[in-house]
PDB file of C-alpha atoms and ligand atoms in Angstrom:
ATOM      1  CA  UNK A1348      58.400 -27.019 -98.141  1.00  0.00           C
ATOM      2  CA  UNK A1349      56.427 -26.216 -94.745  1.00  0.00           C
ATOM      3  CA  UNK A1350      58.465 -26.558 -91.632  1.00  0.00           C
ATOM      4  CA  UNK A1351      58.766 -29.454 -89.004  1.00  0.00           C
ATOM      5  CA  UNK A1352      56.212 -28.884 -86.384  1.00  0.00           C
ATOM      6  CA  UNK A1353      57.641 -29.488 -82.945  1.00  0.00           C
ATOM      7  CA  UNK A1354      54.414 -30.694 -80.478  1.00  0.00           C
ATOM      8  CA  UNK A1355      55.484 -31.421 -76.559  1.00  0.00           C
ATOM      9  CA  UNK A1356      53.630 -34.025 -75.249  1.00  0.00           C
ATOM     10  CA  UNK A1357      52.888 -32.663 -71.244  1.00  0.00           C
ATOM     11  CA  UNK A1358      52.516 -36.065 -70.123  1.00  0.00           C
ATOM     12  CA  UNK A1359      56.738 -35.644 -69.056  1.00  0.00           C
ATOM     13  CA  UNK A1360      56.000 -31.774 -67.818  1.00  0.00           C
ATOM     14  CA  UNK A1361      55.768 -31.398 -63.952  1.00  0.00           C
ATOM     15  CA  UNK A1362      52.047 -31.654 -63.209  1.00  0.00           C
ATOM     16  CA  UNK A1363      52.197 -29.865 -60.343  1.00  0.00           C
ATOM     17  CA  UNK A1364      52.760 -26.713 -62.318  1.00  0.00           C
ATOM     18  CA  UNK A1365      50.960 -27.713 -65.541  1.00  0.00           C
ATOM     19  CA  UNK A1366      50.425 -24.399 -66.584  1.00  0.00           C
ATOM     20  CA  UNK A1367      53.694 -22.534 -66.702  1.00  0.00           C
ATOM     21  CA  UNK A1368      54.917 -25.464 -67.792  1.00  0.00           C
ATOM     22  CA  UNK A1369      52.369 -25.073 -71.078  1.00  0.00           C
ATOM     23  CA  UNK A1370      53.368 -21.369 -70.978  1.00  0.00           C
ATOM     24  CA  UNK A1371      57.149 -22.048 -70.919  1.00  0.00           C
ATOM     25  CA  UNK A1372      57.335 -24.498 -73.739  1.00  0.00           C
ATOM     26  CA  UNK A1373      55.092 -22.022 -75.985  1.00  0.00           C
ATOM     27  CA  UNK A1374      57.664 -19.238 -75.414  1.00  0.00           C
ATOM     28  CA  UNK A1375      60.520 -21.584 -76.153  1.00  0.00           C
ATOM     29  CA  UNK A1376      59.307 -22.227 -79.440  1.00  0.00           C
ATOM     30  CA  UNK A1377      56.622 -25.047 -79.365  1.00  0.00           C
ATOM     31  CA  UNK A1378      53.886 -25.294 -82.283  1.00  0.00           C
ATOM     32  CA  UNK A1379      51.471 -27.391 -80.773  1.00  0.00           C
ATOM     33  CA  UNK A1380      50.776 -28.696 -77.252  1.00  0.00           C
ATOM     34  CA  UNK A1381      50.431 -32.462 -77.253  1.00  0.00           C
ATOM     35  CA  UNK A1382      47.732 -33.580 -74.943  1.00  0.00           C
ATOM     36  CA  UNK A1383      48.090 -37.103 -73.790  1.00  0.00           C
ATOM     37  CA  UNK A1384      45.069 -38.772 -72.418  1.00  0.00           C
ATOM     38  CA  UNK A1385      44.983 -42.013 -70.995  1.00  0.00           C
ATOM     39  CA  UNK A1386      41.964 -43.850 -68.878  1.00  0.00           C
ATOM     40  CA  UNK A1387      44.103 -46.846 -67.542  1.00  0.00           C
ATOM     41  CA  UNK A1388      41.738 -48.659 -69.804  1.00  0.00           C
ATOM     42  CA  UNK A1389      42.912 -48.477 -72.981  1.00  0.00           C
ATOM     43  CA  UNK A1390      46.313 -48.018 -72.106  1.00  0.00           C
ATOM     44  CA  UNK A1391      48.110 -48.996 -68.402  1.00  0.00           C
ATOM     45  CA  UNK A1392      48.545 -45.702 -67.329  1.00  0.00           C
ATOM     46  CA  UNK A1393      46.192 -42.485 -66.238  1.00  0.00           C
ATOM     47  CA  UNK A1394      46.629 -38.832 -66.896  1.00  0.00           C
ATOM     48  CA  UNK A1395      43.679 -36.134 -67.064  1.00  0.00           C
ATOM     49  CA  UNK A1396      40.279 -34.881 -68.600  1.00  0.00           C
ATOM     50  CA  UNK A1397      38.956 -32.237 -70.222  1.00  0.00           C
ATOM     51  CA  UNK A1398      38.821 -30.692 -66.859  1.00  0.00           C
ATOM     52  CA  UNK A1399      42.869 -30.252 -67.037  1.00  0.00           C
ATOM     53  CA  UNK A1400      42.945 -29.241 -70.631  1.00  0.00           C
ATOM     54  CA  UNK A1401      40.589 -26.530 -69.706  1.00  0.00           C
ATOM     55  CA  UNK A1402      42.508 -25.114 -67.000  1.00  0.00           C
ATOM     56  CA  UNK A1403      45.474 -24.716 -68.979  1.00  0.00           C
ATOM     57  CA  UNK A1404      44.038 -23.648 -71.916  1.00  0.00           C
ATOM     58  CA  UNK A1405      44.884 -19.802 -70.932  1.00  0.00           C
ATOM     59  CA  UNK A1406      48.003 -20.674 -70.375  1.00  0.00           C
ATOM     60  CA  UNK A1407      49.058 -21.010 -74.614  1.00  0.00           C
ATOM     61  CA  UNK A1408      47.871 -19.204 -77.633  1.00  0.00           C
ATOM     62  CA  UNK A1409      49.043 -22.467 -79.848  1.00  0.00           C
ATOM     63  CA  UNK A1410      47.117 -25.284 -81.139  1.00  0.00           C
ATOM     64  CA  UNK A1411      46.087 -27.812 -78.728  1.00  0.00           C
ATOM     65  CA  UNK A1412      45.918 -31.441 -80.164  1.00  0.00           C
ATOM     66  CA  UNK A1413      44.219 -34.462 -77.834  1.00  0.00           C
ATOM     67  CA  UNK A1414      46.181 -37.477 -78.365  1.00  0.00           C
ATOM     68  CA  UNK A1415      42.733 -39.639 -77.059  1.00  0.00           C
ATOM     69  CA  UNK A1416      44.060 -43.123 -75.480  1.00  0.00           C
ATOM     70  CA  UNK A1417      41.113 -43.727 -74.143  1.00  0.00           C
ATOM     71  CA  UNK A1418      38.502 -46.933 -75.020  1.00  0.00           C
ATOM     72  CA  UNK A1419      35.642 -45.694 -76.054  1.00  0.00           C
ATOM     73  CA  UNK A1420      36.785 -42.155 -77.178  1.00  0.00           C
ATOM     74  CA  UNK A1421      33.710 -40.977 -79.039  1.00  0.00           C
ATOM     75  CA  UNK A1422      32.007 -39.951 -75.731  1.00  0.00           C
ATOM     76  CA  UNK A1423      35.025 -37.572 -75.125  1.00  0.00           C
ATOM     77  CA  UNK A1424      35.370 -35.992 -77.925  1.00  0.00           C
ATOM     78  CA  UNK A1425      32.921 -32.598 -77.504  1.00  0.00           C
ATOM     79  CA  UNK A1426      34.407 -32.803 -73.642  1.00  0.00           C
ATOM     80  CA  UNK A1427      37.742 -32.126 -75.252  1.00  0.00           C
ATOM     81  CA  UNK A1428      36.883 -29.561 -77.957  1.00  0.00           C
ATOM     82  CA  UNK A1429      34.953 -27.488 -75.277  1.00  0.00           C
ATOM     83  CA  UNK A1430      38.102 -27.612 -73.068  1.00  0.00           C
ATOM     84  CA  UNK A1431      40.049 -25.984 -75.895  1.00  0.00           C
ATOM     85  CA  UNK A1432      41.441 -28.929 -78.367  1.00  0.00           C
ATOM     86  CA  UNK A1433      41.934 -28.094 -81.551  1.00  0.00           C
ATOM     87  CA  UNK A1434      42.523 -31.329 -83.029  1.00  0.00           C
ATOM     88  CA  UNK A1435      41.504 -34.563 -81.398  1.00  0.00           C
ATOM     89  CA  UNK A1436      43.066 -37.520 -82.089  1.00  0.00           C
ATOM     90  CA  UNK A1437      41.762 -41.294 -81.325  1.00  0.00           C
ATOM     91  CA  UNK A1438      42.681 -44.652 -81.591  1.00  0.00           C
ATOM     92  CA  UNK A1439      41.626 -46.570 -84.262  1.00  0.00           C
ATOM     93  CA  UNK A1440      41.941 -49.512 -82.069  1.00  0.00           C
ATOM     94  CA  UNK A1441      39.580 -48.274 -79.527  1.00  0.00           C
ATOM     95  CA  UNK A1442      36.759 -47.720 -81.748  1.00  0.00           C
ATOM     96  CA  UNK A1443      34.169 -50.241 -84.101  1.00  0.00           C
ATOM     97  CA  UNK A1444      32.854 -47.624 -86.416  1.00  0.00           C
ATOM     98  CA  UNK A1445      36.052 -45.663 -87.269  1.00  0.00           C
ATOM     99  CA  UNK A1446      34.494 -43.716 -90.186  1.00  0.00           C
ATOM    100  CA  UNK A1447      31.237 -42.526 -88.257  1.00  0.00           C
ATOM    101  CA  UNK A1448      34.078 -41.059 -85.257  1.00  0.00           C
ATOM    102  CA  UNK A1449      35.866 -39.135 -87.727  1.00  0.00           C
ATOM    103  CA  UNK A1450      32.716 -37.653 -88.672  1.00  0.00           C
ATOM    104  CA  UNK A1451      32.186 -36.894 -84.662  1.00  0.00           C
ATOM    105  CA  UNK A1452      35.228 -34.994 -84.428  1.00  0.00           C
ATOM    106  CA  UNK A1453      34.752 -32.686 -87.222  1.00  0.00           C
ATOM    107  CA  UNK A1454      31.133 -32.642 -86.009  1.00  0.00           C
ATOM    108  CA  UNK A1455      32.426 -31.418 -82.785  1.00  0.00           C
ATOM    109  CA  UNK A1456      34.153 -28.968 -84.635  1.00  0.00           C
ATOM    110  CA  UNK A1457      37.910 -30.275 -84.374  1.00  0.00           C
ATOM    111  CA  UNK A1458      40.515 -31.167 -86.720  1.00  0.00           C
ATOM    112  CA  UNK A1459      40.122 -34.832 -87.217  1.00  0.00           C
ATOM    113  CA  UNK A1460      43.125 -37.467 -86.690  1.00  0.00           C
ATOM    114  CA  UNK A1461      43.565 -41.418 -86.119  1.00  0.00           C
ATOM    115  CA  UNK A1462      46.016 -42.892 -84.350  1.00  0.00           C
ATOM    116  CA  UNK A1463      47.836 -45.959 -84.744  1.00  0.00           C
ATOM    117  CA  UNK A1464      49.518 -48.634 -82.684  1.00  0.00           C
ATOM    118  CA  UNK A1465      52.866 -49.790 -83.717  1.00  0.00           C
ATOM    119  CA  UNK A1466      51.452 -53.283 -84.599  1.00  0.00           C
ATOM    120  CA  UNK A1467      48.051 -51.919 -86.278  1.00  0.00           C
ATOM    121  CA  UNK A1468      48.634 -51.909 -90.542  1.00  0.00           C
ATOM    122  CA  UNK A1469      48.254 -48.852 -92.191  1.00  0.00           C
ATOM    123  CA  UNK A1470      45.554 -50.574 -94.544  1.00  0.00           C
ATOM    124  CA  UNK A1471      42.971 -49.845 -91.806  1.00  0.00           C
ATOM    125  CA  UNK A1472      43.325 -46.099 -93.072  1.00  0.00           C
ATOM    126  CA  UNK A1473      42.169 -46.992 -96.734  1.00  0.00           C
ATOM    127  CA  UNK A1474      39.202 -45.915 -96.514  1.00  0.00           C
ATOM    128  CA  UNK A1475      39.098 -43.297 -94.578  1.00  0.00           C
ATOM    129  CA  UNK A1476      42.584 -41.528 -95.268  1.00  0.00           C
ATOM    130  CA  UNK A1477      40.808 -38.756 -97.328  1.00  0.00           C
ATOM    131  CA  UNK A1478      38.286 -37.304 -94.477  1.00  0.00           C
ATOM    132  CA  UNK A1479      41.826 -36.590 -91.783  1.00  0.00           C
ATOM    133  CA  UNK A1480      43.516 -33.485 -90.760  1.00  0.00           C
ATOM    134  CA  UNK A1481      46.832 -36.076 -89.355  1.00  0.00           C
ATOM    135  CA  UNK A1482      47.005 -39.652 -88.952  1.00  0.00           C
ATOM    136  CA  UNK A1483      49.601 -40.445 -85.711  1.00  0.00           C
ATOM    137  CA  UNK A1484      51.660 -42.961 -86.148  1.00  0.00           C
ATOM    138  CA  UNK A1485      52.988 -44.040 -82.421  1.00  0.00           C
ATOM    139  CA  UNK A1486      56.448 -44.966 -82.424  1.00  0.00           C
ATOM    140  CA  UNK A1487      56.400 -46.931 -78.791  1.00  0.00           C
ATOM    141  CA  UNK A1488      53.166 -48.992 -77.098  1.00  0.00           C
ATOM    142  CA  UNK A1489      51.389 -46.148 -75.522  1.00  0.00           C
ATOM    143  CA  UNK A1490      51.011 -45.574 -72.225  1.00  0.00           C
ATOM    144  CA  UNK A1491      54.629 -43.942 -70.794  1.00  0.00           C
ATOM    145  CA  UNK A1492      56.554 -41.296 -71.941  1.00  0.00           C
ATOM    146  CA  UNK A1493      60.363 -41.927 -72.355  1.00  0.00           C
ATOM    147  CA  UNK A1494      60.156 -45.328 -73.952  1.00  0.00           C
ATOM    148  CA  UNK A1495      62.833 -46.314 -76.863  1.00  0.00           C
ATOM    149  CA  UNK A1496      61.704 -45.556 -80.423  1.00  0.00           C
ATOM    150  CA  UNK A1497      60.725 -48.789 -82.137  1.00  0.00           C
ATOM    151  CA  UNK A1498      62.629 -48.948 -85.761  1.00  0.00           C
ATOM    152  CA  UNK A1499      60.540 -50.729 -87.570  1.00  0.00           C
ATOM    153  CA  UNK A1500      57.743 -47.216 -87.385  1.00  0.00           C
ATOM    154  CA  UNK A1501      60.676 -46.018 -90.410  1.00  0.00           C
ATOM    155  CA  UNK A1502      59.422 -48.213 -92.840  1.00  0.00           C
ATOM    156  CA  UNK A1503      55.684 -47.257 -91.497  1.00  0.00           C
ATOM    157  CA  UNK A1504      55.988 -43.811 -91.918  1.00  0.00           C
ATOM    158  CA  UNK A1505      57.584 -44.226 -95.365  1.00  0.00           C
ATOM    159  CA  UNK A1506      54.188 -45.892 -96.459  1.00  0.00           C
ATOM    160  CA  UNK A1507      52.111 -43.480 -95.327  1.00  0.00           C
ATOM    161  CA  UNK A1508      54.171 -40.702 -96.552  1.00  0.00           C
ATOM    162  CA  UNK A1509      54.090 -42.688 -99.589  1.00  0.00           C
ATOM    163  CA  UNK A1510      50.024 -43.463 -99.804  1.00  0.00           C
ATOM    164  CA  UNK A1511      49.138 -39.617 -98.790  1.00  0.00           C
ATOM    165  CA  UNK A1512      51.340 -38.150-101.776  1.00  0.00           C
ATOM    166  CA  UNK A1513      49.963 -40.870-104.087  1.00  0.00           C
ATOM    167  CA  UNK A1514      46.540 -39.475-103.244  1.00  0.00           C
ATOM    168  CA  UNK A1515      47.281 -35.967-103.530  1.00  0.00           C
ATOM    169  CA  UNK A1516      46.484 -35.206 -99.889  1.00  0.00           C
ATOM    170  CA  UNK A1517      47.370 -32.663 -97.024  1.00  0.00           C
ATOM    171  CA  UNK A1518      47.400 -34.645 -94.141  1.00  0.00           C
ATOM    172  CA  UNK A1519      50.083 -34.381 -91.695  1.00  0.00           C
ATOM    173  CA  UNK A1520      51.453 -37.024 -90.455  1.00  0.00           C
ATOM    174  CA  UNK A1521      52.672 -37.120 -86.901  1.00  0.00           C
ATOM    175  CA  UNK A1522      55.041 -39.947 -84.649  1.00  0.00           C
ATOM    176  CA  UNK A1523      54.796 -39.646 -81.395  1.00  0.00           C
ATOM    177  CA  UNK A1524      57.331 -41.990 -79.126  1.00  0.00           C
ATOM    178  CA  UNK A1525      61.079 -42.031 -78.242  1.00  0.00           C
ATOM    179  CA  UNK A1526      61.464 -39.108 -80.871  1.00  0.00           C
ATOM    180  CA  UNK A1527      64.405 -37.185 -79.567  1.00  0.00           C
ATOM    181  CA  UNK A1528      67.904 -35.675 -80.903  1.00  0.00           C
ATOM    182  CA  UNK A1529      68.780 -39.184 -81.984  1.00  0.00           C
ATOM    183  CA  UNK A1530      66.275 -40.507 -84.044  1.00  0.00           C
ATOM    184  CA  UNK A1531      64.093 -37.061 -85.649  1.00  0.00           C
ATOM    185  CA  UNK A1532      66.502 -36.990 -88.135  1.00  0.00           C
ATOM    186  CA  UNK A1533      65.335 -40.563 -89.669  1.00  0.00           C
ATOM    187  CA  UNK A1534      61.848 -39.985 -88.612  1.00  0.00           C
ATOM    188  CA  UNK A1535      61.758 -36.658 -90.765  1.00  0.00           C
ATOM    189  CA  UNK A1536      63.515 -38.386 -93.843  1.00  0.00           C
ATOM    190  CA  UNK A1537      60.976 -41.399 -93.349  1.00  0.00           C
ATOM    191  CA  UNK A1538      58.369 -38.712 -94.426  1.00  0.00           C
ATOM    192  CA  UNK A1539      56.533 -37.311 -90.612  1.00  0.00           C
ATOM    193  CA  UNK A1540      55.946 -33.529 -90.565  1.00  0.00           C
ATOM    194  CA  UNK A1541      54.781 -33.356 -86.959  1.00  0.00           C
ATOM    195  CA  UNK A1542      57.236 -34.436 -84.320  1.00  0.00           C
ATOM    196  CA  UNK A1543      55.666 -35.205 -80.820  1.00  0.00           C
ATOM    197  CA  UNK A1544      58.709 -34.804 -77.863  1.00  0.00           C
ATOM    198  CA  UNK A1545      57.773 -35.571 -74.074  1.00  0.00           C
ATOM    199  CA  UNK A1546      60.949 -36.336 -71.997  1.00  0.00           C
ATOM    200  CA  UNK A1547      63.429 -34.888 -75.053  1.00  0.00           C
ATOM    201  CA  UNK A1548      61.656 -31.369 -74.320  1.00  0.00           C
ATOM    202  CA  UNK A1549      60.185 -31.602 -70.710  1.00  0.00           C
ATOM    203  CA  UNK A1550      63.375 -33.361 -69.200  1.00  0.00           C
ATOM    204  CA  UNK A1551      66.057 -31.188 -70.826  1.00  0.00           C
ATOM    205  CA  UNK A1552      66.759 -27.726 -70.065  1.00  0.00           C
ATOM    206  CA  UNK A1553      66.698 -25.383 -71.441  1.00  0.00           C
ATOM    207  CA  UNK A1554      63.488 -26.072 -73.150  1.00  0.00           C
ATOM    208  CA  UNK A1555      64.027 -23.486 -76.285  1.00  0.00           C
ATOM    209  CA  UNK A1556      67.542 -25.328 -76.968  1.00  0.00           C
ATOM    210  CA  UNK A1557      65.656 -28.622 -76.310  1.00  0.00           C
ATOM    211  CA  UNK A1558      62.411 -27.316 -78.872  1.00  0.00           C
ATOM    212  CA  UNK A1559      65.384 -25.657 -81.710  1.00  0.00           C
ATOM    213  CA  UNK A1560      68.036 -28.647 -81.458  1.00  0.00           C
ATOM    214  CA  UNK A1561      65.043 -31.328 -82.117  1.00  0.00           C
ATOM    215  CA  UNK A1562      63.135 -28.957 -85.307  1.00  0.00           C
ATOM    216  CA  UNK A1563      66.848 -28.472 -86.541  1.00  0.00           C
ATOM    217  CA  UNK A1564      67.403 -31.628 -86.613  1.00  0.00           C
ATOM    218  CA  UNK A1565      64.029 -32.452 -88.282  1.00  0.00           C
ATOM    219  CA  UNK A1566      64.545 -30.141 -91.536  1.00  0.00           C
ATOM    220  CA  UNK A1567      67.483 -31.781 -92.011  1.00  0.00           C
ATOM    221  CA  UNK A1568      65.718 -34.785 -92.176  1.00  0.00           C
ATOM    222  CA  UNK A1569      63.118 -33.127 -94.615  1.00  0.00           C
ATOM    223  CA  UNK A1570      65.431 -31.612 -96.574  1.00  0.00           C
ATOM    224  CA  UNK A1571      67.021 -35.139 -97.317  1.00  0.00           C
ATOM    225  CA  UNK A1572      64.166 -36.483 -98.150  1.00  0.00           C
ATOM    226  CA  UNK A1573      63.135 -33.905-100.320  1.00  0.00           C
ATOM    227  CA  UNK A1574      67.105 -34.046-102.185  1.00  0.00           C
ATOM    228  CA  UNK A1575      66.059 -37.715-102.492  1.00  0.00           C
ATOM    229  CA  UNK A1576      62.596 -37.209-104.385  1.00  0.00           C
ATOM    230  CA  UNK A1577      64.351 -34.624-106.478  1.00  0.00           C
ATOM    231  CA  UNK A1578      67.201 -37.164-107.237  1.00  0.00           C
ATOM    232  CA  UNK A1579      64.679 -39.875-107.948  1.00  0.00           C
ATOM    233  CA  UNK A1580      62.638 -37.851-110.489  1.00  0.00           C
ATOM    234  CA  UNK A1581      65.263 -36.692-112.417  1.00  0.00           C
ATOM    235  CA  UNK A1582      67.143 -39.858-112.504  1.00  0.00           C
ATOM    236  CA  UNK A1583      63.341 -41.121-113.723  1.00  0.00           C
TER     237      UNK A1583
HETATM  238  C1  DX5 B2473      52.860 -42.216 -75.173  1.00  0.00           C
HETATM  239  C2  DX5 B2473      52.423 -40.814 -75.498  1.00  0.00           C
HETATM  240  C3  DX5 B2473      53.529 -39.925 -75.960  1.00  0.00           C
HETATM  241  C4  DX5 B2473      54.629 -39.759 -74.966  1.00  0.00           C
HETATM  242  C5  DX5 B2473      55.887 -39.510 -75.705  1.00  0.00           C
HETATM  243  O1  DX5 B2473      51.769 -42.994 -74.887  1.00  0.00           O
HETATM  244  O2  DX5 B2473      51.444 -40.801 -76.507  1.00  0.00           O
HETATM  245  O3  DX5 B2473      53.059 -38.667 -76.396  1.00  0.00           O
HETATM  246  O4  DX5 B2473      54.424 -38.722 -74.084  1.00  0.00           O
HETATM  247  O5  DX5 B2473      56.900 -39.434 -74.771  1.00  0.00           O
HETATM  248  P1  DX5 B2473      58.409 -39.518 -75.193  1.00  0.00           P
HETATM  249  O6  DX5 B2473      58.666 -38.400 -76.170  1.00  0.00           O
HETATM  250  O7  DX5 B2473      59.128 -39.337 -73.903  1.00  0.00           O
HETATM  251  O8  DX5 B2473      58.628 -40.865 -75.823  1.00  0.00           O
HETATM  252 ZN1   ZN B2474      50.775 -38.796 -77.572  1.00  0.00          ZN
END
C-alpha cells in the first residue's frame, strides 16, 4: 500500500517570503507543493501566475502540482508547465470541452488532473476518468484557505475511490479543503491518497510536526480502510 502524500497548498504561506517558505515545507517533509491559482474570476479571490511559480521553482526539488481556479484555464496551461508544474490541475467547471483540455495538459507535457466543486457529480468524470493522473475532489467552495471541511465530500470520495478500483485504474485521488488533524483520518478511510493542507501546515509550527502529525494520521486512515476491504472480502 503506497503512502499518504502530504501536498501544502502556499496559498496560507507568507507571500512575502514565498520561497523559503517552499524550501522550509520541502525539508519538513512535504511531497508535493500545492499551487493554488485563482483569477478573481472563477473564484472570489486572486493569488499568482506562472510568473510566481517560476520564481520559486528553485526553491524545491518536489513535484509541483497547479491547482488551476481559473475560467478559462486552457490558455494557462503551457504558462504553468514552463514555470515548473508538474501536474496541472483544472476545473471541470471552468471548461466546455473537458476531454480536448485533458489532452492539452498532457500535450503540454504535465500530469493531467480535474477538479471538482463540492456540488459538481462525479458522473461528469465518466468519460474521461481513464485519460487522468488525479482527479481533486475540493472539500470547501474554492477560493480561501482555512474554510471548514464540508462532510458530505466523505461519501464523494468513497465513490470515486469506489469507480477508480472498479476500473482497475491508478489515479490518485486528492481533497483539498479544511483537511487538517481532525478530519484526514476520515478523508483517508473515505478512500483519498493525496492530502492537500494550507493553514493546518502553513499556520502551525513547527511545520515537520505539522507535515508528520497530518500523514500519520492519514495511514491510519488507509490502513482502516484497507482492514475494511480485507474484512469485506473474506466475509464475501
Ligand atoms: C481553496 C484551495 C485550497 C486551500 C486549502 O480554494 O484550493 O488548496 O488552500 O486551504 P485549507 O487547507 O486551509 O483549507
Ligand atoms: Zn487547491
Amino acid at each position: 500500500m503506497p503512502g499518504p502524500l502530504i501536498a501544502p497548498s502556499i496559498l496560507s504561506a507568507d507571500f512575502g517570503r514565498l520561497a523559503d517558505e517552499v524550501a522550509a515545507v520541502t525539508e519538513a517533509g512535504a511531497d508535493w507543493i500545492h499551487l493554488d491559482v485563482m483569477d478573481g474570476h472563477f473564484v472570489p479571490n486572486l493569488t499568482f501566475g506562472p510568473k510566481i511559480v517560476a520564481a520559486v521553482r528553485g526553491a524545491s526539488p518536489l513535484p509541483f502540482d497547479a491547482h488551476l481556479m481559473v475560467s478559462r484555464p486552457d490558455d494557462w496551461v503551457q504558462a504553468f508547465r514552463d514555470a515548473g508544474a508538474d501536474s496541472v490541475t483544472l476545473h471541470a467547471e471552468a471548461v466546455q470541452h473537458l476531454h480536448r483540455s485533458i489532452q492539452g495538459v498532457k500535450q503540454a507535457g504535465a500530469r493531467a488532473g480535474v477538479s471538482l466543486n463540492p456540488h459538481t457529480p462525479l458522473s461528469v468524470l465518466e468519460y474521461v476518468l481513464d485519460d487522468l493522473d488525479l482527479v481533486l475532489l475540493m472539500s470547501v467552495n474554492p477560493g480561501f484557505g482555512g474554510q471548514s471541511f464540508i462532510p458530505r465530500t466523505l461519501d464523494k470520495i468513497a465513490a470515486l475511490r469506489k469507480m477508480i478500483d472498479a476500473r482497475g485504474l491508478d489515479v490518485d485521488i486528492q481533497v483539498d479543503g479544511g483537511v487538517n488533524t481532525r478530519t484526514v483520518f476520515e478523508v483517508a478511510r473515505a478512500g483519498a491518497d493525496v492530502f492537500v493542507a494550507g493553514s493546518a501546515v502553513f499556520g502551525a509550527r513547527p511545520y515537520a510536526a505539522a507535515i508528520s502529525a497530518i500523514r500519520d494520521l492519514a495511514r491510519e486512515g488507509l490502513e482502516a480502510r484497507a482492514a475494511a476491504s480485507k474484512a469485506a472480502s473474506v466475509g464475501a
